[in-house]
Every structure is written in C-alpha cells, then in structure tokens.
Amino acid sequence: MTHIMLIEDDAGTAHEITLELAANGYAVTHHALLADGFLAAQGDGVDLLIVDRQLPDGEGLDLIARLRAGGRRTPALVLSALGSLDDRVRGLRAGGDDYLPKPFALVELIARVEALLRRPNETRDTRLIVGPLDLDLLAGTATRSGRALDLLPRELKLLDYLVRRPDRIVTRSMLLRDVWGYNFEPNSNVVDVHMGRLRRKVDGEGEPQLIRNVRGQGYVFDVPL
C-alpha cells in the first residue's frame, strides 16, 4: 500500500485530507510539527510527502530543502495559503515537486497526488555491502562472507530495511507498515515469525550476531566493527 506522510498543523484540514486519501486507498501518517515530520520523513517507507508551509515550529519548505540536501528524493506536494507566483516558484526551487494553493478542492489534491506517484522513482541503491553482508536487490540475492543466504523475497526486503537503518531500533509497527503495507496491527505474530527465520539464516553458528531482538521494542541491525 502506498504510504503518504501529511505534515499539516490545522486539525480540520488534516482530518479532511486524511479521510480523502484513505478513501482512495492510501495509507496516511500525519504530523503537525515540522520537527516530527522531518524525523519521520527520513525513513524509506514514505512514498509521498504533503507539506504545509506555515507550521508552528517553522517553514515547511525548509523541511523539504533539508531532505533534498541529505539526498532524500521523496516526491513532495506543497500546500499553502501563500499562492502568489513568487511563492509557487520559491516552493518549487526549494525542492517541492508540485504546489497547491489553499483553498483547494480535494478532488484536485488527489489528482496531483496520483500524478506525482506516476513519475518514475528516483535511483536508489540496489547493491548494499555492509560488513560481511552483500545484498544485490536487482538479482534478489544476498551473501554473508561469501555464504549464500537462501532468502525468500519478504526476508530479503526485511534485511534491506534493517541494513538501511543501522544501529536503530526498528519496531514491529514500522515493519508492518513499511514492509507489509499494513496501516493497522493484525492480531498475529507475523513479524516475529519472519524475523526469526531471517535471523537464523543470516546469523549462522559461530558467527557474530548481526540482527538483535530488543525485548518489547523490536529489532536492531548491529553494524559490524
């Protein structure tokens, strides 16, 4: 499921946009503050950003510019009551992919979202080498110290997700949302079952542990020293 992150401080506007996006089949995460949105937007599970300009703790365009400076190319739709030509040009030059002045019709918002999502994805690393691990995402293969890992597609995606977030706790909710595409938590242990199989394949007997279970929180990929 496509994941859209909305950064909008007006509760009424955010509620309307969230409902409309959900009705069109999108998973939506909402943040009201620039700081919270910036932190969350650095993950790889976000397919599109919708960012208001005038936020309580800063300018939404600064968030986009910081993400671009850090190499994040996630498409961004800017929303703003500032709708002059100069404002729209500034929004695009800051790294926004589209600019929608307020007030707007929700049907136009959805049309712009669809257009942005149809654009070709930016180039993303498809070969990852971290310590003894070598992941070739195009070939769908992985090795550890030359030992082939017989990974199922979901397991390879899980390992890719962990490797891109070294030394950070990855929660079960994050994995369900970004790997499985769920915007809810099913009453099952699907994450733990898959992670258990992945850990047994990656961390062989006598090898240093790369994937660690953090009780009650999630999992961590420990970068080899």
mmCIF file of C-alpha atoms in Angstrom:
data_model
loop_
_atom_site.group_PDB
_atom_site.id
_atom_site.type_symbol
_atom_site.label_atom_id
_atom_site.label_comp_id
_atom_site.label_asym_id
_atom_site.label_seq_id
_atom_site.Cartn_x
_atom_site.Cartn_y
_atom_site.Cartn_z
ATOM 1 C CA MET A 1 0.000 0.000 0.000
ATOM 2 C CA THR A 2 1.309 3.464 -0.917
ATOM 3 C CA HIS A 3 2.308 5.434 2.182
ATOM 4 C CA ILE A 4 1.729 9.202 2.230
ATOM 5 C CA MET A 5 3.029 11.443 5.010
ATOM 6 C CA LEU A 6 0.984 14.578 5.699
ATOM 7 C CA ILE A 7 2.587 17.455 7.628
ATOM 8 C CA GLU A 8 -0.213 19.904 8.412
ATOM 9 C CA ASP A 9 -0.911 21.754 11.669
ATOM 10 C CA ASP A 10 -4.586 22.603 11.069
ATOM 11 C CA ALA A 11 -6.526 19.715 12.604
ATOM 12 C CA GLY A 12 -9.627 20.177 10.429
ATOM 13 C CA THR A 13 -7.686 20.329 7.171
ATOM 14 C CA ALA A 14 -5.555 17.344 8.178
ATOM 15 C CA HIS A 15 -8.656 15.317 9.042
ATOM 16 C CA GLU A 16 -10.317 16.035 5.688
ATOM 17 C CA ILE A 17 -7.185 15.223 3.703
ATOM 18 C CA THR A 18 -6.527 12.035 5.673
ATOM 19 C CA LEU A 19 -10.082 10.776 5.133
ATOM 20 C CA GLU A 20 -9.946 11.526 1.396
ATOM 21 C CA LEU A 21 -6.564 9.848 0.931
ATOM 22 C CA ALA A 22 -7.689 6.794 2.899
ATOM 23 C CA ALA A 23 -10.871 6.584 0.794
ATOM 24 C CA ASN A 24 -8.630 6.429 -2.278
ATOM 25 C CA GLY A 25 -6.602 3.525 -0.908
ATOM 26 C CA TYR A 26 -3.586 5.284 0.583
ATOM 27 C CA ALA A 27 -2.015 4.698 3.986
ATOM 28 C CA VAL A 28 -1.566 8.052 5.734
ATOM 29 C CA THR A 29 0.673 9.217 8.565
ATOM 30 C CA HIS A 30 0.021 12.691 9.975
ATOM 31 C CA HIS A 31 2.347 15.073 11.830
ATOM 32 C CA ALA A 32 1.506 18.592 12.986
ATOM 33 C CA LEU A 33 5.061 19.803 13.623
ATOM 34 C CA LEU A 34 7.992 20.273 11.270
ATOM 35 C CA ALA A 35 10.441 18.601 13.661
ATOM 36 C CA ASP A 36 8.365 15.425 13.966
ATOM 37 C CA GLY A 37 7.749 15.308 10.232
ATOM 38 C CA PHE A 38 11.401 15.767 9.354
ATOM 39 C CA LEU A 39 12.463 12.912 11.615
ATOM 40 C CA ALA A 40 9.813 10.543 10.250
ATOM 41 C CA ALA A 41 10.365 11.551 6.605
ATOM 42 C CA GLN A 42 13.926 10.251 6.654
ATOM 43 C CA GLY A 43 12.683 6.650 6.577
ATOM 44 C CA ASP A 44 12.486 4.665 3.328
ATOM 45 C CA GLY A 45 8.841 3.696 3.747
ATOM 46 C CA VAL A 46 7.381 7.056 2.658
ATOM 47 C CA ASP A 47 6.239 7.275 -0.980
ATOM 48 C CA LEU A 48 4.979 10.870 -0.996
ATOM 49 C CA LEU A 49 5.091 13.946 1.243
ATOM 50 C CA ILE A 50 2.304 16.521 1.537
ATOM 51 C CA VAL A 51 3.731 19.515 3.393
ATOM 52 C CA ASP A 52 2.065 22.693 4.594
ATOM 53 C CA ARG A 53 4.331 25.750 4.515
ATOM 54 C CA GLN A 54 3.287 27.658 7.630
ATOM 55 C CA LEU A 55 3.885 25.286 10.538
ATOM 56 C CA PRO A 56 4.049 26.238 14.230
ATOM 57 C CA ASP A 57 7.765 25.431 14.512
ATOM 58 C CA GLY A 58 8.993 26.597 11.130
ATOM 59 C CA GLU A 59 8.680 26.811 7.350
ATOM 60 C CA GLY A 60 7.665 23.634 5.526
ATOM 61 C CA LEU A 61 9.939 24.495 2.624
ATOM 62 C CA ASP A 62 12.927 24.283 4.966
ATOM 63 C CA LEU A 63 11.982 20.678 5.724
ATOM 64 C CA ILE A 64 11.936 19.808 2.030
ATOM 65 C CA ALA A 65 15.215 21.606 1.381
ATOM 66 C CA ARG A 66 16.901 19.745 4.265
ATOM 67 C CA LEU A 67 15.651 16.402 2.968
ATOM 68 C CA ARG A 68 16.943 17.192 -0.531
ATOM 69 C CA ALA A 69 20.313 18.278 0.867
ATOM 70 C CA GLY A 70 20.521 14.931 2.634
ATOM 71 C CA GLY A 71 19.833 13.002 -0.580
ATOM 72 C CA ARG A 72 16.131 12.243 0.009
ATOM 73 C CA ARG A 73 14.194 12.448 -3.277
ATOM 74 C CA THR A 74 10.735 11.532 -1.960
ATOM 75 C CA PRO A 75 8.150 13.431 -4.065
ATOM 76 C CA ALA A 76 6.726 16.426 -2.177
ATOM 77 C CA LEU A 77 3.466 18.305 -2.702
ATOM 78 C CA VAL A 78 3.467 21.730 -1.027
ATOM 79 C CA LEU A 79 0.238 23.170 0.421
ATOM 80 C CA SER A 80 -0.032 26.837 1.337
ATOM 81 C CA ALA A 81 -2.307 29.830 1.670
ATOM 82 C CA LEU A 82 0.590 31.725 0.061
ATOM 83 C CA GLY A 83 -0.403 31.356 -3.566
ATOM 84 C CA SER A 84 1.340 34.142 -5.477
ATOM 85 C CA LEU A 85 3.592 33.359 -8.434
ATOM 86 C CA ASP A 86 6.674 34.195 -6.353
ATOM 87 C CA ASP A 87 5.515 31.844 -3.582
ATOM 88 C CA ARG A 88 4.928 28.979 -6.024
ATOM 89 C CA VAL A 89 8.322 29.497 -7.661
ATOM 90 C CA ARG A 90 10.012 29.546 -4.258
ATOM 91 C CA GLY A 91 8.281 26.306 -3.312
ATOM 92 C CA LEU A 92 9.480 24.535 -6.437
ATOM 93 C CA ARG A 93 13.009 25.879 -6.112
ATOM 94 C CA ALA A 94 13.171 24.638 -2.518
ATOM 95 C CA GLY A 95 12.678 21.093 -3.812
ATOM 96 C CA GLY A 96 8.910 20.767 -3.973
ATOM 97 C CA ASP A 97 7.582 18.739 -6.907
ATOM 98 C CA ASP A 98 4.197 20.467 -7.015
ATOM 99 C CA TYR A 99 2.497 23.419 -5.290
ATOM 100 C CA LEU A 100 -1.212 23.587 -4.421
ATOM 101 C CA PRO A 101 -2.530 26.914 -3.054
ATOM 102 C CA LYS A 102 -5.240 26.914 -0.377
ATOM 103 C CA PRO A 103 -8.185 26.685 -0.514
ATOM 104 C CA PHE A 104 -8.330 23.708 -2.870
ATOM 105 C CA ALA A 105 -10.767 21.007 -3.876
ATOM 106 C CA LEU A 106 -9.962 17.549 -2.529
ATOM 107 C CA VAL A 107 -10.510 16.065 -5.978
ATOM 108 C CA GLU A 108 -7.659 18.253 -7.284
ATOM 109 C CA LEU A 109 -5.429 17.187 -4.390
ATOM 110 C CA ILE A 110 -5.996 13.527 -5.266
ATOM 111 C CA ALA A 111 -5.311 14.205 -8.952
ATOM 112 C CA ARG A 112 -1.988 15.864 -8.100
ATOM 113 C CA VAL A 113 -1.059 13.022 -5.750
ATOM 114 C CA GLU A 114 -1.770 10.492 -8.494
ATOM 115 C CA ALA A 115 0.315 12.484 -10.990
ATOM 116 C CA LEU A 116 3.303 12.670 -8.643
ATOM 117 C CA LEU A 117 3.137 8.962 -7.884
ATOM 118 C CA ARG A 118 3.116 8.143 -11.613
ATOM 119 C CA ARG A 119 6.518 9.774 -12.059
ATOM 120 C CA PRO A 120 9.475 7.393 -12.322
ATOM 121 C CA ASN A 121 11.101 6.671 -8.963
ATOM 122 C CA GLU A 122 14.481 8.227 -8.252
ATOM 123 C CA THR A 123 17.506 5.973 -8.480
ATOM 124 C CA ARG A 124 18.035 4.030 -5.272
ATOM 125 C CA ASP A 125 20.999 1.885 -4.324
ATOM 126 C CA THR A 126 20.332 -1.684 -5.411
ATOM 127 C CA ARG A 127 23.655 -3.099 -4.188
ATOM 128 C CA LEU A 128 24.399 -2.872 -0.472
ATOM 129 C CA ILE A 129 27.640 -4.072 1.086
ATOM 130 C CA VAL A 130 27.795 -3.707 4.869
ATOM 131 C CA GLY A 131 30.477 -5.625 6.712
ATOM 132 C CA PRO A 132 30.151 -9.309 5.735
ATOM 133 C CA LEU A 133 26.755 -8.773 4.091
ATOM 134 C CA ASP A 134 26.351 -8.269 0.343
ATOM 135 C CA LEU A 135 22.802 -7.606 -0.906
ATOM 136 C CA ASP A 136 22.007 -7.446 -4.628
ATOM 137 C CA LEU A 137 18.405 -6.275 -4.744
ATOM 138 C CA LEU A 138 18.099 -6.471 -8.534
ATOM 139 C CA ALA A 139 19.270 -10.072 -8.610
ATOM 140 C CA GLY A 140 17.359 -10.854 -5.410
ATOM 141 C CA THR A 141 20.401 -12.412 -3.743
ATOM 142 C CA ALA A 142 22.332 -11.979 -0.508
ATOM 143 C CA THR A 143 25.539 -13.419 0.898
ATOM 144 C CA ARG A 144 27.369 -13.285 4.209
ATOM 145 C CA SER A 145 31.150 -13.666 3.987
ATOM 146 C CA GLY A 146 30.616 -15.388 0.641
ATOM 147 C CA ARG A 147 27.987 -17.769 2.059
ATOM 148 C CA ALA A 148 24.787 -17.616 0.022
ATOM 149 C CA LEU A 149 21.690 -16.796 2.067
ATOM 150 C CA ASP A 150 18.601 -18.615 0.823
ATOM 151 C CA LEU A 151 16.168 -15.757 1.448
ATOM 152 C CA LEU A 152 12.539 -15.532 0.436
ATOM 153 C CA PRO A 153 11.527 -12.214 -1.203
ATOM 154 C CA ARG A 154 9.939 -10.962 2.034
ATOM 155 C CA GLU A 155 13.055 -11.880 4.006
ATOM 156 C CA LEU A 156 15.270 -10.010 1.548
ATOM 157 C CA LYS A 157 13.041 -6.963 1.885
ATOM 158 C CA LEU A 158 13.233 -7.195 5.677
ATOM 159 C CA LEU A 159 17.014 -7.420 5.575
ATOM 160 C CA ASP A 160 17.204 -4.465 3.170
ATOM 161 C CA TYR A 161 15.007 -2.446 5.549
ATOM 162 C CA LEU A 162 17.185 -3.260 8.567
ATOM 163 C CA VAL A 163 20.505 -2.653 6.825
ATOM 164 C CA ARG A 164 19.398 0.832 5.775
ATOM 165 C CA ARG A 165 18.711 1.694 9.437
ATOM 166 C CA PRO A 166 21.897 0.574 11.199
ATOM 167 C CA ASP A 167 22.060 0.680 14.999
ATOM 168 C CA ARG A 168 18.438 1.885 15.214
ATOM 169 C CA ILE A 169 15.560 0.060 16.844
ATOM 170 C CA VAL A 170 13.072 -0.947 14.141
ATOM 171 C CA THR A 171 9.685 -1.570 15.733
ATOM 172 C CA ARG A 172 7.153 -4.173 14.684
ATOM 173 C CA SER A 173 4.766 -1.353 13.734
ATOM 174 C CA MET A 174 7.381 0.092 11.346
ATOM 175 C CA LEU A 175 7.898 -3.293 9.696
ATOM 176 C CA LEU A 176 4.165 -3.935 9.351
ATOM 177 C CA ARG A 177 3.655 -0.521 7.766
ATOM 178 C CA ASP A 178 6.700 -0.317 5.502
ATOM 179 C CA VAL A 179 7.357 -3.960 4.565
ATOM 180 C CA TRP A 180 3.874 -5.471 4.687
ATOM 181 C CA GLY A 181 1.948 -2.282 3.840
ATOM 182 C CA TYR A 182 -0.424 -2.552 6.805
ATOM 183 C CA ASN A 183 -1.719 0.644 8.430
ATOM 184 C CA PHE A 184 -3.010 -1.425 11.349
ATOM 185 C CA GLU A 185 -1.555 -4.144 13.557
ATOM 186 C CA PRO A 186 -3.100 -7.564 12.912
ATOM 187 C CA ASN A 187 -3.579 -9.914 15.828
ATOM 188 C CA SER A 188 -0.763 -12.223 14.807
ATOM 189 C CA ASN A 189 2.961 -12.763 15.272
ATOM 190 C CA VAL A 190 3.727 -12.479 11.548
ATOM 191 C CA VAL A 191 6.702 -10.144 12.129
ATOM 192 C CA ASP A 192 8.304 -12.333 14.779
ATOM 193 C CA VAL A 193 7.911 -15.485 12.680
ATOM 194 C CA HIS A 194 9.562 -13.931 9.622
ATOM 195 C CA MET A 195 12.275 -12.233 11.669
ATOM 196 C CA GLY A 196 13.048 -15.494 13.465
ATOM 197 C CA ARG A 197 13.627 -17.255 10.132
ATOM 198 C CA LEU A 198 15.695 -14.359 8.810
ATOM 199 C CA ARG A 199 17.937 -14.266 11.886
ATOM 200 C CA ARG A 200 18.605 -17.999 11.661
ATOM 201 C CA LYS A 201 19.655 -17.642 8.028
ATOM 202 C CA VAL A 202 21.798 -14.519 8.464
ATOM 203 C CA ASP A 203 23.445 -15.349 11.791
ATOM 204 C CA GLY A 204 24.977 -18.781 11.313
ATOM 205 C CA GLU A 205 26.511 -20.912 14.050
ATOM 206 C CA GLY A 206 29.675 -19.304 15.404
ATOM 207 C CA GLU A 207 29.157 -16.052 13.509
ATOM 208 C CA PRO A 208 28.837 -12.660 15.262
ATOM 209 C CA GLN A 209 25.191 -11.669 15.651
ATOM 210 C CA LEU A 210 24.082 -9.015 13.169
ATOM 211 C CA ILE A 211 20.342 -8.920 13.901
ATOM 212 C CA ARG A 212 19.401 -8.452 17.536
ATOM 213 C CA ASN A 213 15.994 -8.709 19.199
ATOM 214 C CA VAL A 214 15.284 -5.865 21.630
ATOM 215 C CA ARG A 215 12.700 -7.300 24.006
ATOM 216 C CA GLY A 216 9.398 -5.449 23.891
ATOM 217 C CA GLN A 217 10.604 -2.938 21.289
ATOM 218 C CA GLY A 218 11.723 -4.514 18.023
ATOM 219 C CA TYR A 219 14.951 -5.359 16.214
ATOM 220 C CA VAL A 220 18.345 -3.770 15.579
ATOM 221 C CA PHE A 221 20.897 -4.358 12.838
ATOM 222 C CA ASP A 222 24.282 -4.073 14.552
ATOM 223 C CA VAL A 223 26.888 -2.649 12.211
ATOM 224 C CA PRO A 224 29.999 -4.886 12.306
ATOM 225 C CA LEU A 225 33.090 -3.200 13.742
#
